[in-house]
PDB file of C-alpha atoms in Angstrom:
ATOM      1  CA  MET A   1      10.324-171.602 -72.189  1.00 41.00           C
ATOM      2  CA  ILE A   2       7.240-172.322 -74.171  1.00 44.00           C
ATOM      3  CA  GLU A   3       6.032-175.929 -73.593  1.00 47.00           C
ATOM      4  CA  PHE A   4       5.229-178.256 -76.496  1.00 46.00           C
ATOM      5  CA  SER A   5       2.011-179.328 -74.880  1.00 45.00           C
ATOM      6  CA  ILE A   6       0.765-175.584 -75.469  1.00 44.00           C
ATOM      7  CA  ILE A   7       2.252-174.521 -78.779  1.00 46.00           C
ATOM      8  CA  ILE A   8       1.532-177.781 -80.453  1.00 46.00           C
ATOM      9  CA  GLN A   9      -2.025-176.978 -80.459  1.00 44.00           C
ATOM     10  CA  LEU A  10      -1.435-174.568 -83.225  1.00 45.00           C
ATOM     11  CA  TYR A  11      -1.173-177.744 -85.535  1.00 44.00           C
ATOM     12  CA  SER A  12      -4.680-177.808 -86.834  1.00 40.00           C
ATOM     13  CA  ILE A  13      -4.100-178.658 -90.411  1.00 41.00           C
ATOM     14  CA  GLU A  14      -2.719-181.770 -92.026  1.00 45.00           C
ATOM     15  CA  PHE A  15       0.676-181.694 -93.522  1.00 46.00           C
ATOM     16  CA  ASP A  16       4.133-183.261 -93.317  1.00 54.00           C
ATOM     17  CA  LYS A  17       4.735-183.702 -89.402  1.00 56.00           C
ATOM     18  CA  ILE A  18       8.398-183.566 -89.726  1.00 56.00           C
ATOM     19  CA  GLN A  19       8.256-180.203 -91.535  1.00 58.00           C
ATOM     20  CA  PHE A  20       5.784-179.033 -88.995  1.00 55.00           C
ATOM     21  CA  ASP A  21       8.042-180.190 -86.026  1.00 61.00           C
ATOM     22  CA  LYS A  22      11.098-178.463 -87.610  1.00 56.00           C
ATOM     23  CA  CYS A  23       9.084-175.208 -88.018  1.00 61.00           C
ATOM     24  CA  LEU A  24       7.786-175.454 -84.481  1.00 58.00           C
ATOM     25  CA  LEU A  25      11.438-175.965 -83.113  1.00 60.00           C
ATOM     26  CA  ASN A  26      12.602-172.963 -85.075  1.00 60.00           C
ATOM     27  CA  ILE A  27       9.890-170.762 -83.535  1.00 54.00           C
ATOM     28  CA  ILE A  28      10.548-171.947 -80.010  1.00 55.00           C
ATOM     29  CA  SER A  29      14.345-171.382 -80.626  1.00 55.00           C
ATOM     30  CA  GLU A  30      13.671-167.808 -81.869  1.00 55.00           C
ATOM     31  CA  VAL A  31      11.062-166.941 -79.160  1.00 52.00           C
ATOM     32  CA  ASN A  32      13.070-168.461 -76.302  1.00 61.00           C
ATOM     33  CA  ASP A  33      16.711-168.059 -75.181  1.00 68.00           C
ATOM     34  CA  VAL A  34      17.366-171.705 -75.790  1.00 75.00           C
ATOM     35  CA  ASP A  35      20.850-172.918 -74.291  1.00 79.00           C
ATOM     36  CA  ARG A  36      22.948-174.329 -76.966  1.00 91.00           C
ATOM     37  CA  TYR A  37      25.422-177.111 -76.301  1.00 98.00           C
ATOM     38  CA  ASP A  38      28.327-178.066 -78.347  1.00 98.00           C
ATOM     39  CA  VAL A  39      27.794-181.902 -78.165  1.00 98.00           C
ATOM     40  CA  ALA A  40      24.487-183.823 -77.364  1.00 98.00           C
ATOM     41  CA  ILE A  41      25.165-187.461 -76.822  1.00 98.00           C
ATOM     42  CA  ILE A  42      22.273-189.935 -76.872  1.00 97.00           C
ATOM     43  CA  GLY A  43      23.047-193.176 -74.678  1.00 95.00           C
ATOM     44  CA  SER A  44      24.956-193.730 -71.562  1.00 95.00           C
ATOM     45  CA  GLY A  45      26.677-196.946 -72.180  1.00 94.00           C
ATOM     46  CA  PRO A  46      30.476-197.237 -72.767  1.00 96.00           C
ATOM     47  CA  ALA A  47      30.269-195.397 -76.145  1.00 97.00           C
ATOM     48  CA  GLY A  48      28.284-192.569 -74.799  1.00 98.00           C
ATOM     49  CA  LEU A  49      30.224-192.222 -71.586  1.00 98.00           C
ATOM     50  CA  SER A  50      33.581-192.332 -73.446  1.00 98.00           C
ATOM     51  CA  ALA A  51      32.341-189.618 -76.017  1.00 98.00           C
ATOM     52  CA  ALA A  52      31.258-187.373 -73.145  1.00 98.00           C
ATOM     53  CA  ILE A  53      34.565-187.757 -71.130  1.00 98.00           C
ATOM     54  CA  ASN A  54      36.600-187.009 -74.448  1.00 98.00           C
ATOM     55  CA  ALA A  55      34.472-183.963 -75.381  1.00 98.00           C
ATOM     56  CA  VAL A  56      34.704-182.647 -71.824  1.00 98.00           C
ATOM     57  CA  ILE A  57      38.480-182.955 -71.742  1.00 98.00           C
ATOM     58  CA  ARG A  58      38.545-180.799 -74.714  1.00 98.00           C
ATOM     59  CA  ASN A  59      36.398-178.186 -73.086  1.00 98.00           C
ATOM     60  CA  LYS A  60      33.247-178.666 -74.973  1.00 98.00           C
ATOM     61  CA  LYS A  61      29.934-178.070 -73.352  1.00 98.00           C
ATOM     62  CA  VAL A  62      28.155-181.458 -73.299  1.00 98.00           C
ATOM     63  CA  ILE A  63      24.685-182.845 -72.503  1.00 98.00           C
ATOM     64  CA  LEU A  64      24.345-186.525 -71.958  1.00 98.00           C
ATOM     65  CA  PHE A  65      21.027-188.341 -72.189  1.00 96.00           C
ATOM     66  CA  GLY A  66      20.900-191.880 -70.476  1.00 93.00           C
ATOM     67  CA  ASN A  67      19.215-193.822 -67.714  1.00 86.00           C
ATOM     68  CA  GLU A  68      20.206-194.687 -64.048  1.00 81.00           C
ATOM     69  CA  ASN A  69      21.351-198.214 -65.266  1.00 83.00           C
ATOM     70  CA  LEU A  70      23.626-196.740 -67.666  1.00 88.00           C
ATOM     71  CA  SER A  71      23.243-199.869 -69.966  1.00 86.00           C
ATOM     72  CA  ASN A  72      20.883-202.629 -69.475  1.00 80.00           C
ATOM     73  CA  LYS A  73      23.246-205.087 -71.310  1.00 82.00           C
ATOM     74  CA  LEU A  74      26.021-203.995 -69.002  1.00 85.00           C
ATOM     75  CA  LEU A  75      23.906-204.629 -66.005  1.00 82.00           C
ATOM     76  CA  LYS A  76      23.238-208.235 -67.047  1.00 82.00           C
ATOM     77  CA  ALA A  77      26.708-209.269 -67.648  1.00 88.00           C
ATOM     78  CA  PRO A  78      27.885-211.851 -64.921  1.00 89.00           C
ATOM     79  CA  LYS A  79      31.596-211.412 -65.650  1.00 90.00           C
ATOM     80  CA  ILE A  80      33.847-209.371 -67.816  1.00 91.00           C
ATOM     81  CA  ASN A  81      37.533-210.255 -68.481  1.00 90.00           C
ATOM     82  CA  ASN A  82      38.348-208.553 -71.543  1.00 90.00           C
ATOM     83  CA  TYR A  83      38.153-204.788 -70.639  1.00 91.00           C
ATOM     84  CA  LEU A  84      41.821-203.609 -70.499  1.00 92.00           C
ATOM     85  CA  GLY A  85      43.098-202.692 -67.024  1.00 92.00           C
ATOM     86  CA  ILE A  86      40.056-204.347 -65.071  1.00 92.00           C
ATOM     87  CA  TYR A  87      40.179-207.976 -64.609  1.00 90.00           C
ATOM     88  CA  ASP A  88      37.452-210.109 -63.315  1.00 90.00           C
ATOM     89  CA  ILE A  89      34.653-207.759 -62.783  1.00 94.00           C
ATOM     90  CA  SER A  90      30.802-207.957 -63.060  1.00 93.00           C
ATOM     91  CA  GLY A  91      28.731-205.858 -65.165  1.00 92.00           C
ATOM     92  CA  ILE A  92      27.410-204.007 -62.148  1.00 93.00           C
ATOM     93  CA  GLY A  93      30.968-203.542 -60.801  1.00 95.00           C
ATOM     94  CA  LEU A  94      32.083-201.934 -64.236  1.00 95.00           C
ATOM     95  CA  LYS A  95      28.933-199.682 -64.066  1.00 94.00           C
ATOM     96  CA  GLU A  96      30.022-198.433 -60.680  1.00 96.00           C
ATOM     97  CA  LYS A  97      33.510-197.684 -61.937  1.00 96.00           C
ATOM     98  CA  PHE A  98      31.901-195.720 -65.030  1.00 96.00           C
ATOM     99  CA  LEU A  99      29.665-193.679 -62.746  1.00 95.00           C
ATOM    100  CA  GLU A 100      32.704-192.937 -60.474  1.00 96.00           C
ATOM    101  CA  HIS A 101      34.708-191.670 -63.514  1.00 96.00           C
ATOM    102  CA  VAL A 102      31.895-189.425 -64.675  1.00 96.00           C
ATOM    103  CA  LYS A 103      31.138-187.949 -61.437  1.00 95.00           C
ATOM    104  CA  HIS A 104      34.767-186.959 -60.898  1.00 96.00           C
ATOM    105  CA  MET A 105      34.473-185.094 -64.199  1.00 96.00           C
ATOM    106  CA  ASN A 106      31.212-183.352 -63.242  1.00 96.00           C
ATOM    107  CA  ILE A 107      29.294-185.166 -66.123  1.00 97.00           C
ATOM    108  CA  GLU A 108      25.523-185.228 -65.516  1.00 96.00           C
ATOM    109  CA  ILE A 109      23.357-187.909 -67.028  1.00 96.00           C
ATOM    110  CA  LYS A 110      20.056-186.356 -68.101  1.00 95.00           C
ATOM    111  CA  LYS A 111      17.537-189.162 -67.326  1.00 89.00           C
ATOM    112  CA  GLU A 112      15.099-188.018 -70.046  1.00 87.00           C
ATOM    113  CA  ARG A 113      13.691-189.793 -73.132  1.00 84.00           C
ATOM    114  CA  VAL A 114      14.838-188.137 -76.410  1.00 90.00           C
ATOM    115  CA  ASN A 115      11.887-188.188 -78.715  1.00 86.00           C
ATOM    116  CA  SER A 116      13.266-186.702 -81.906  1.00 89.00           C
ATOM    117  CA  ILE A 117      16.441-184.954 -83.364  1.00 94.00           C
ATOM    118  CA  TYR A 118      16.305-182.697 -86.408  1.00 93.00           C
ATOM    119  CA  SER A 119      19.115-181.297 -88.315  1.00 94.00           C
ATOM    120  CA  MET A 120      18.431-177.590 -88.451  1.00 91.00           C
ATOM    121  CA  GLY A 121      21.400-176.581 -90.708  1.00 88.00           C
ATOM    122  CA  GLU A 122      23.859-175.068 -88.297  1.00 88.00           C
ATOM    123  CA  TYR A 123      22.666-177.025 -85.298  1.00 94.00           C
ATOM    124  CA  PHE A 124      20.364-179.740 -84.067  1.00 96.00           C
ATOM    125  CA  ALA A 125      17.183-179.439 -82.176  1.00 94.00           C
ATOM    126  CA  LEU A 126      16.156-182.100 -79.727  1.00 94.00           C
ATOM    127  CA  SER A 127      12.737-182.576 -78.722  1.00 88.00           C
ATOM    128  CA  VAL A 128      12.885-184.259 -75.082  1.00 87.00           C
ATOM    129  CA  ASN A 129       9.571-184.845 -73.553  1.00 76.00           C
ATOM    130  CA  GLU A 130       7.909-181.264 -73.375  1.00 73.00           C
ATOM    131  CA  LYS A 131      11.450-179.609 -73.546  1.00 84.00           C
ATOM    132  CA  MET A 132      13.823-178.554 -76.292  1.00 88.00           C
ATOM    133  CA  TYR A 133      17.640-178.610 -76.424  1.00 94.00           C
ATOM    134  CA  GLU A 134      19.966-177.424 -79.170  1.00 96.00           C
ATOM    135  CA  ALA A 135      23.493-178.770 -79.868  1.00 98.00           C
ATOM    136  CA  THR A 136      25.938-178.010 -82.659  1.00 97.00           C
ATOM    137  CA  SER A 137      26.744-181.714 -83.008  1.00 98.00           C
ATOM    138  CA  VAL A 138      25.111-184.979 -81.965  1.00 99.00           C
ATOM    139  CA  ILE A 139      26.768-188.354 -81.084  1.00 99.00           C
ATOM    140  CA  MET A 140      24.177-191.352 -81.259  1.00 98.00           C
ATOM    141  CA  ALA A 141      25.292-194.007 -78.738  1.00 97.00           C
ATOM    142  CA  SER A 142      21.769-195.577 -78.167  1.00 92.00           C
ATOM    143  CA  GLY A 143      22.635-199.213 -78.616  1.00 89.00           C
ATOM    144  CA  VAL A 144      20.967-201.495 -81.108  1.00 84.00           C
ATOM    145  CA  GLU A 145      17.203-202.062 -81.324  1.00 73.00           C
ATOM    146  CA  PHE A 146      16.590-205.765 -81.691  1.00 68.00           C
ATOM    147  CA  SER A 147      12.702-205.605 -81.923  1.00 73.00           C
ATOM    148  CA  LYS A 148      11.311-205.042 -85.338  1.00 80.00           C
ATOM    149  CA  PRO A 149       8.743-202.089 -85.908  1.00 85.00           C
ATOM    150  CA  LEU A 150       5.165-203.226 -86.154  1.00 92.00           C
ATOM    151  CA  ASN A 151       3.636-203.439 -89.663  1.00 93.00           C
ATOM    152  CA  GLY A 152       2.450-200.019 -90.623  1.00 94.00           C
ATOM    153  CA  GLU A 153       4.505-198.187 -87.800  1.00 92.00           C
ATOM    154  CA  GLU A 154       6.975-196.655 -90.209  1.00 87.00           C
ATOM    155  CA  LYS A 155       4.365-196.029 -92.888  1.00 91.00           C
ATOM    156  CA  LEU A 156       2.017-194.102 -90.448  1.00 92.00           C
ATOM    157  CA  LEU A 157       4.722-192.369 -88.366  1.00 87.00           C
ATOM    158  CA  GLY A 158       3.513-188.821 -87.985  1.00 83.00           C
ATOM    159  CA  ARG A 159       0.119-189.736 -89.158  1.00 89.00           C
ATOM    160  CA  GLY A 160      -1.309-191.074 -85.940  1.00 93.00           C
ATOM    161  CA  VAL A 161       1.808-193.085 -84.836  1.00 92.00           C
ATOM    162  CA  GLY A 162       4.089-191.435 -82.335  1.00 88.00           C
ATOM    163  CA  TYR A 163       6.679-191.954 -79.681  1.00 86.00           C
ATOM    164  CA  CYS A 164       5.936-189.100 -77.285  1.00 83.00           C
ATOM    165  CA  ALA A 165       2.424-189.093 -75.999  1.00 84.00           C
ATOM    166  CA  THR A 166       2.981-186.027 -73.897  1.00 80.00           C
ATOM    167  CA  CYS A 167       4.120-184.050 -77.002  1.00 78.00           C
ATOM    168  CA  ASP A 168       1.367-184.951 -79.336  1.00 83.00           C
ATOM    169  CA  ALA A 169      -1.537-185.702 -76.970  1.00 86.00           C
ATOM    170  CA  PRO A 170      -3.224-182.276 -77.621  1.00 87.00           C
ATOM    171  CA  LEU A 171      -3.550-183.211 -81.341  1.00 88.00           C
ATOM    172  CA  TYR A 172      -6.024-185.922 -80.205  1.00 93.00           C
ATOM    173  CA  LYS A 173      -8.309-184.063 -77.760  1.00 92.00           C
ATOM    174  CA  GLY A 174     -11.732-185.735 -77.795  1.00 94.00           C
ATOM    175  CA  LYS A 175     -10.415-188.636 -79.855  1.00 96.00           C
ATOM    176  CA  VAL A 176      -9.484-192.333 -79.193  1.00 97.00           C
ATOM    177  CA  VAL A 177      -5.819-193.064 -78.339  1.00 97.00           C
ATOM    178  CA  THR A 178      -4.063-196.446 -77.825  1.00 97.00           C
ATOM    179  CA  ILE A 179      -0.868-196.547 -76.004  1.00 97.00           C
ATOM    180  CA  ILE A 180       1.581-199.590 -76.204  1.00 96.00           C
ATOM    181  CA  GLY A 181       3.624-199.365 -73.039  1.00 94.00           C
ATOM    182  CA  TYR A 182       6.956-201.209 -72.771  1.00 89.00           C
ATOM    183  CA  THR A 183       7.930-199.540 -69.317  1.00 84.00           C
ATOM    184  CA  LYS A 184       6.250-198.567 -66.316  1.00 86.00           C
ATOM    185  CA  GLU A 185       6.818-194.996 -67.116  1.00 82.00           C
ATOM    186  CA  ALA A 186       4.548-195.386 -70.069  1.00 90.00           C
ATOM    187  CA  GLU A 187       1.609-195.372 -67.343  1.00 93.00           C
ATOM    188  CA  GLU A 188       2.215-191.621 -66.625  1.00 91.00           C
ATOM    189  CA  ASP A 189       1.830-190.807 -70.271  1.00 91.00           C
ATOM    190  CA  ALA A 190      -1.487-192.784 -70.417  1.00 95.00           C
ATOM    191  CA  ASN A 191      -2.751-191.049 -67.412  1.00 95.00           C
ATOM    192  CA  TYR A 192      -1.937-187.648 -68.966  1.00 93.00           C
ATOM    193  CA  VAL A 193      -3.450-188.475 -72.358  1.00 95.00           C
ATOM    194  CA  SER A 194      -6.753-189.753 -70.574  1.00 95.00           C
ATOM    195  CA  GLU A 195      -7.230-186.068 -69.483  1.00 94.00           C
ATOM    196  CA  LEU A 196      -7.555-184.896 -73.055  1.00 94.00           C
ATOM    197  CA  ALA A 197      -8.605-187.947 -75.104  1.00 95.00           C
ATOM    198  CA  GLU A 198     -12.224-189.341 -75.203  1.00 96.00           C
ATOM    199  CA  LYS A 199     -10.882-192.863 -74.792  1.00 97.00           C
ATOM    200  CA  VAL A 200      -7.544-194.412 -73.847  1.00 97.00           C
ATOM    201  CA  TYR A 201      -6.698-198.032 -74.423  1.00 97.00           C
ATOM    202  CA  TYR A 202      -3.481-199.266 -72.687  1.00 97.00           C
ATOM    203  CA  LEU A 203      -1.570-202.471 -73.818  1.00 97.00           C
ATOM    204  CA  PRO A 204       1.163-203.200 -71.136  1.00 95.00           C
ATOM    205  CA  MET A 205       4.268-205.181 -72.749  1.00 92.00           C
ATOM    206  CA  TYR A 206       5.635-205.896 -69.414  1.00 89.00           C
ATOM    207  CA  LYS A 207       4.837-207.899 -66.126  1.00 88.00           C
ATOM    208  CA  GLY A 208       3.564-206.498 -62.919  1.00 86.00           C
ATOM    209  CA  GLN A 209       0.758-204.439 -61.669  1.00 88.00           C
ATOM    210  CA  VAL A 210      -0.529-201.532 -63.714  1.00 90.00           C
ATOM    211  CA  ASN A 211      -1.438-198.220 -61.853  1.00 90.00           C
ATOM    212  CA  LEU A 212      -3.743-196.305 -64.176  1.00 95.00           C
ATOM    213  CA  LYS A 213      -6.836-194.151 -63.794  1.00 93.00           C
ATOM    214  CA  LYS A 214      -9.916-196.276 -63.665  1.00 90.00           C
ATOM    215  CA  TYR A 215     -11.439-195.083 -66.963  1.00 91.00           C
ATOM    216  CA  ILE A 216      -8.404-196.264 -68.956  1.00 96.00           C
ATOM    217  CA  GLU A 217      -9.227-199.722 -70.582  1.00 96.00           C
ATOM    218  CA  ILE A 218      -6.369-202.132 -70.139  1.00 95.00           C
ATOM    219  CA  ILE A 219      -5.995-204.694 -72.947  1.00 95.00           C
ATOM    220  CA  GLU A 220      -3.922-207.865 -72.164  1.00 94.00           C
ATOM    221  CA  ASP A 221      -2.953-208.441 -75.680  1.00 95.00           C
ATOM    222  CA  LYS A 222       0.072-208.176 -78.086  1.00 95.00           C
ATOM    223  CA  PRO A 223       0.002-205.764 -81.183  1.00 96.00           C
ATOM    224  CA  LEU A 224       0.405-207.030 -84.452  1.00 95.00           C
ATOM    225  CA  GLU A 225      -0.191-204.338 -87.143  1.00 97.00           C
ATOM    226  CA  ILE A 226      -1.284-200.612 -87.342  1.00 97.00           C
ATOM    227  CA  LEU A 227      -3.840-200.100 -89.985  1.00 97.00           C
ATOM    228  CA  GLY A 228      -4.689-197.126 -92.088  1.00 95.00           C
ATOM    229  CA  ASP A 229      -4.148-195.458 -95.445  1.00 92.00           C
ATOM    230  CA  ASP A 230      -3.274-191.809 -94.894  1.00 91.00           C
ATOM    231  CA  LYS A 231      -3.622-191.984 -91.066  1.00 94.00           C
ATOM    232  CA  VAL A 232      -4.212-194.414 -88.254  1.00 96.00           C
ATOM    233  CA  SER A 233      -7.593-196.258 -88.282  1.00 96.00           C
ATOM    234  CA  TYR A 234      -7.134-199.568 -86.313  1.00 97.00           C
ATOM    235  CA  LEU A 235      -4.655-201.368 -84.207  1.00 98.00           C
ATOM    236  CA  LYS A 236      -4.755-204.967 -84.944  1.00 97.00           C
ATOM    237  CA  THR A 237      -3.900-207.414 -81.969  1.00 96.00           C
ATOM    238  CA  TYR A 238      -3.758-211.181 -81.711  1.00 95.00           C
ATOM    239  CA  LYS A 239      -7.227-211.328 -80.415  1.00 94.00           C
ATOM    240  CA  ASP A 240      -8.913-208.244 -81.572  1.00 94.00           C
ATOM    241  CA  LYS A 241      -9.022-205.092 -83.935  1.00 96.00           C
ATOM    242  CA  ILE A 242      -9.170-201.828 -82.044  1.00 97.00           C
ATOM    243  CA  LYS A 243     -10.540-198.626 -83.739  1.00 97.00           C
ATOM    244  CA  THR A 244      -8.374-195.762 -82.822  1.00 97.00           C
ATOM    245  CA  ASP A 245      -7.168-192.315 -83.947  1.00 96.00           C
ATOM    246  CA  ALA A 246      -3.585-192.536 -82.687  1.00 96.00           C
ATOM    247  CA  VAL A 247      -1.161-195.262 -81.513  1.00 96.00           C
ATOM    248  CA  PHE A 248       1.626-194.186 -79.177  1.00 95.00           C
ATOM    249  CA  ILE A 249       4.576-196.610 -78.724  1.00 93.00           C
ATOM    250  CA  ILE A 250       6.363-195.907 -75.464  1.00 90.00           C
ATOM    251  CA  LYS A 251       9.742-197.445 -75.093  1.00 84.00           C
ATOM    252  CA  ASP A 252      12.986-196.662 -73.141  1.00 74.00           C
ATOM    253  CA  SER A 253      14.366-195.250 -76.344  1.00 72.00           C
ATOM    254  CA  VAL A 254      13.297-194.718 -79.908  1.00 77.00           C
ATOM    255  CA  ALA A 255      14.970-196.444 -82.891  1.00 83.00           C
ATOM    256  CA  PRO A 256      17.738-194.302 -84.653  1.00 90.00           C
ATOM    257  CA  SER A 257      16.032-194.287 -87.790  1.00 86.00           C
ATOM    258  CA  GLN A 258      12.957-192.940 -86.157  1.00 83.00           C
ATOM    259  CA  LEU A 259      14.749-190.685 -83.902  1.00 90.00           C
ATOM    260  CA  VAL A 260      16.725-188.764 -86.515  1.00 93.00           C
ATOM    261  CA  PRO A 261      14.777-188.320 -89.741  1.00 90.00           C
ATOM    262  CA  GLY A 262      16.962-188.991 -92.842  1.00 92.00           C
ATOM    263  CA  LEU A 263      19.626-190.912 -90.991  1.00 95.00           C
ATOM    264  CA  LEU A 264      20.996-193.560 -93.281  1.00 96.00           C
ATOM    265  CA  MET A 265      20.872-197.236 -91.900  1.00 94.00           C
ATOM    266  CA  ASP A 266      22.788-200.340 -92.582  1.00 93.00           C
ATOM    267  CA  ARG A 267      20.029-202.869 -91.769  1.00 87.00           C
ATOM    268  CA  GLU A 268      19.692-202.488 -87.987  1.00 87.00           C
ATOM    269  CA  HIS A 269      22.809-200.339 -87.553  1.00 94.00           C
ATOM    270  CA  ILE A 270      23.627-196.661 -88.281  1.00 96.00           C
ATOM    271  CA  ALA A 271      25.875-196.426 -91.475  1.00 98.00           C
ATOM    272  CA  VAL A 272      29.131-194.770 -90.423  1.00 98.00           C
ATOM    273  CA  ASP A 273      32.541-194.119 -91.914  1.00 98.00           C
ATOM    274  CA  ILE A 274      35.816-194.779 -90.257  1.00 97.00           C
ATOM    275  CA  ASN A 275      35.566-191.519 -88.338  1.00 98.00           C
ATOM    276  CA  MET A 276      32.200-192.467 -87.070  1.00 98.00           C
ATOM    277  CA  LYS A 277      30.471-189.898 -89.247  1.00 98.00           C
ATOM    278  CA  THR A 278      26.847-190.469 -90.374  1.00 98.00           C
ATOM    279  CA  ASN A 279      25.355-189.314 -93.669  1.00 98.00           C
ATOM    280  CA  ILE A 280      24.007-186.215 -91.782  1.00 97.00           C
ATOM    281  CA  GLU A 281      26.753-183.276 -91.349  1.00 97.00           C
ATOM    282  CA  GLY A 282      27.569-183.156 -87.648  1.00 98.00           C
ATOM    283  CA  CYS A 283      25.815-186.158 -86.681  1.00 98.00           C
ATOM    284  CA  PHE A 284      28.330-189.091 -85.512  1.00 99.00           C
ATOM    285  CA  ALA A 285      27.429-192.695 -84.169  1.00 98.00           C
ATOM    286  CA  ALA A 286      29.447-195.026 -81.860  1.00 98.00           C
ATOM    287  CA  GLY A 287      29.007-198.314 -80.078  1.00 96.00           C
ATOM    288  CA  ASP A 288      26.460-201.248 -80.742  1.00 94.00           C
ATOM    289  CA  CYS A 289      24.278-198.822 -82.974  1.00 95.00           C
ATOM    290  CA  ALA A 290      27.148-198.467 -85.244  1.00 96.00           C
ATOM    291  CA  GLY A 291      27.446-202.272 -85.811  1.00 95.00           C
ATOM    292  CA  LYS A 292      29.124-205.337 -84.644  1.00 94.00           C
ATOM    293  CA  PRO A 293      31.073-206.611 -82.697  1.00 94.00           C
ATOM    294  CA  TYR A 294      29.045-205.769 -79.631  1.00 93.00           C
ATOM    295  CA  GLN A 295      31.884-205.337 -77.271  1.00 94.00           C
ATOM    296  CA  TYR A 296      32.510-202.741 -74.356  1.00 94.00           C
ATOM    297  CA  MET A 297      36.108-201.952 -75.394  1.00 95.00           C
ATOM    298  CA  LYS A 298      35.229-201.442 -78.865  1.00 97.00           C
ATOM    299  CA  ALA A 299      32.259-199.084 -78.027  1.00 97.00           C
ATOM    300  CA  ALA A 300      34.439-197.181 -75.791  1.00 97.00           C
ATOM    301  CA  GLY A 301      37.013-196.698 -78.497  1.00 98.00           C
ATOM    302  CA  GLN A 302      34.396-195.639 -81.001  1.00 98.00           C
ATOM    303  CA  GLY A 303      32.987-193.201 -78.531  1.00 98.00           C
ATOM    304  CA  GLN A 304      36.304-191.435 -78.389  1.00 98.00           C
ATOM    305  CA  ILE A 305      36.815-191.373 -82.184  1.00 99.00           C
ATOM    306  CA  ALA A 306      33.261-189.862 -82.430  1.00 99.00           C
ATOM    307  CA  ALA A 307      33.933-187.243 -79.857  1.00 99.00           C
ATOM    308  CA  LEU A 308      37.320-186.297 -81.385  1.00 98.00           C
ATOM    309  CA  ASN A 309      35.681-185.739 -84.770  1.00 98.00           C
ATOM    310  CA  ALA A 310      32.664-183.988 -83.218  1.00 98.00           C
ATOM    311  CA  VAL A 311      35.223-181.582 -81.576  1.00 98.00           C
ATOM    312  CA  GLY A 312      36.888-181.142 -84.904  1.00 98.00           C
ATOM    313  CA  TYR A 313      33.548-180.302 -86.649  1.00 98.00           C
ATOM    314  CA  ILE A 314      32.609-177.755 -83.971  1.00 97.00           C
ATOM    315  CA  ASP A 315      36.045-176.047 -83.910  1.00 96.00           C
ATOM    316  CA  LYS A 316      35.817-175.671 -87.773  1.00 94.00           C
ATOM    317  CA  ILE A 317      32.560-174.113 -87.601  1.00 92.00           C
ATOM    318  CA  LYS A 318      33.607-171.733 -84.895  1.00 88.00           C
ATOM    319  CA  LEU A 319      36.687-170.774 -86.944  1.00 89.00           C
ATOM    320  CA  ASN A 320      34.576-170.021 -90.094  1.00 84.00           C
ATOM    321  CA  LYS A 321      32.268-167.637 -88.212  1.00 75.00           C
TER     322      LYS A 321
END
């Protein structure tokens, strides 16, 4: 398989990054024998797990992206009494039952961060760290993003703002890069980028010791705004203004609107119909990311609906071929 860190160096002229990414993914798909899944599910909370279980029961090839905690919200719940059939259980206890269920069904949770998802017509291409996956349909079950984007973040996305440092770092060889890290894992990205960039600034948005190479400059400050006209020029913080060529924002997950270009949103939620369909053909959404109420049983039910409709969509495509 061709790695993004190698092939992305072909990107030497300035044009729309989304179109470039789609062309790149198409090239990789043609050059490599990329394994295609029936359903790719983003998120390992109740909605994502329910979707995976129901798709597997219907003999679909599933890839599920999530994390070892399944759902941070679930982990923090002291007591749950409204999950049918399971009375008086903690969030951790329910998590263990979920894990036991998916283990019995041989469903693996890929602990990798999905950076972007593009509709390629008959399939979806998923950029995951430096790898690529393909799926006929996608189910978004990534939860709800409560934090607002920085001023200038959406405007300059693809013009110096990015969410995958390891993917885009070769574009900034010999330049100045700033990384805003919301998780410890972002430190690995910063260390990698420092091998290519002339200068790396790192803003840790979490508590605890930071383990970085000695020539990375740590800035104990909070970001306010990303500045620039047609590309990133500065990152404004509470205390300073940092001159930089790129700003990478590294979180556990990327907001749906930034993850899937063209995805229709209803404020902070993904807009869906009664069948959990989004405005993009073959893309479905379930759980908290699809709207209130933020309830575990509601999420699980929507995950099932999304999976059943994704199965119907896939079967229709196969029938017409």
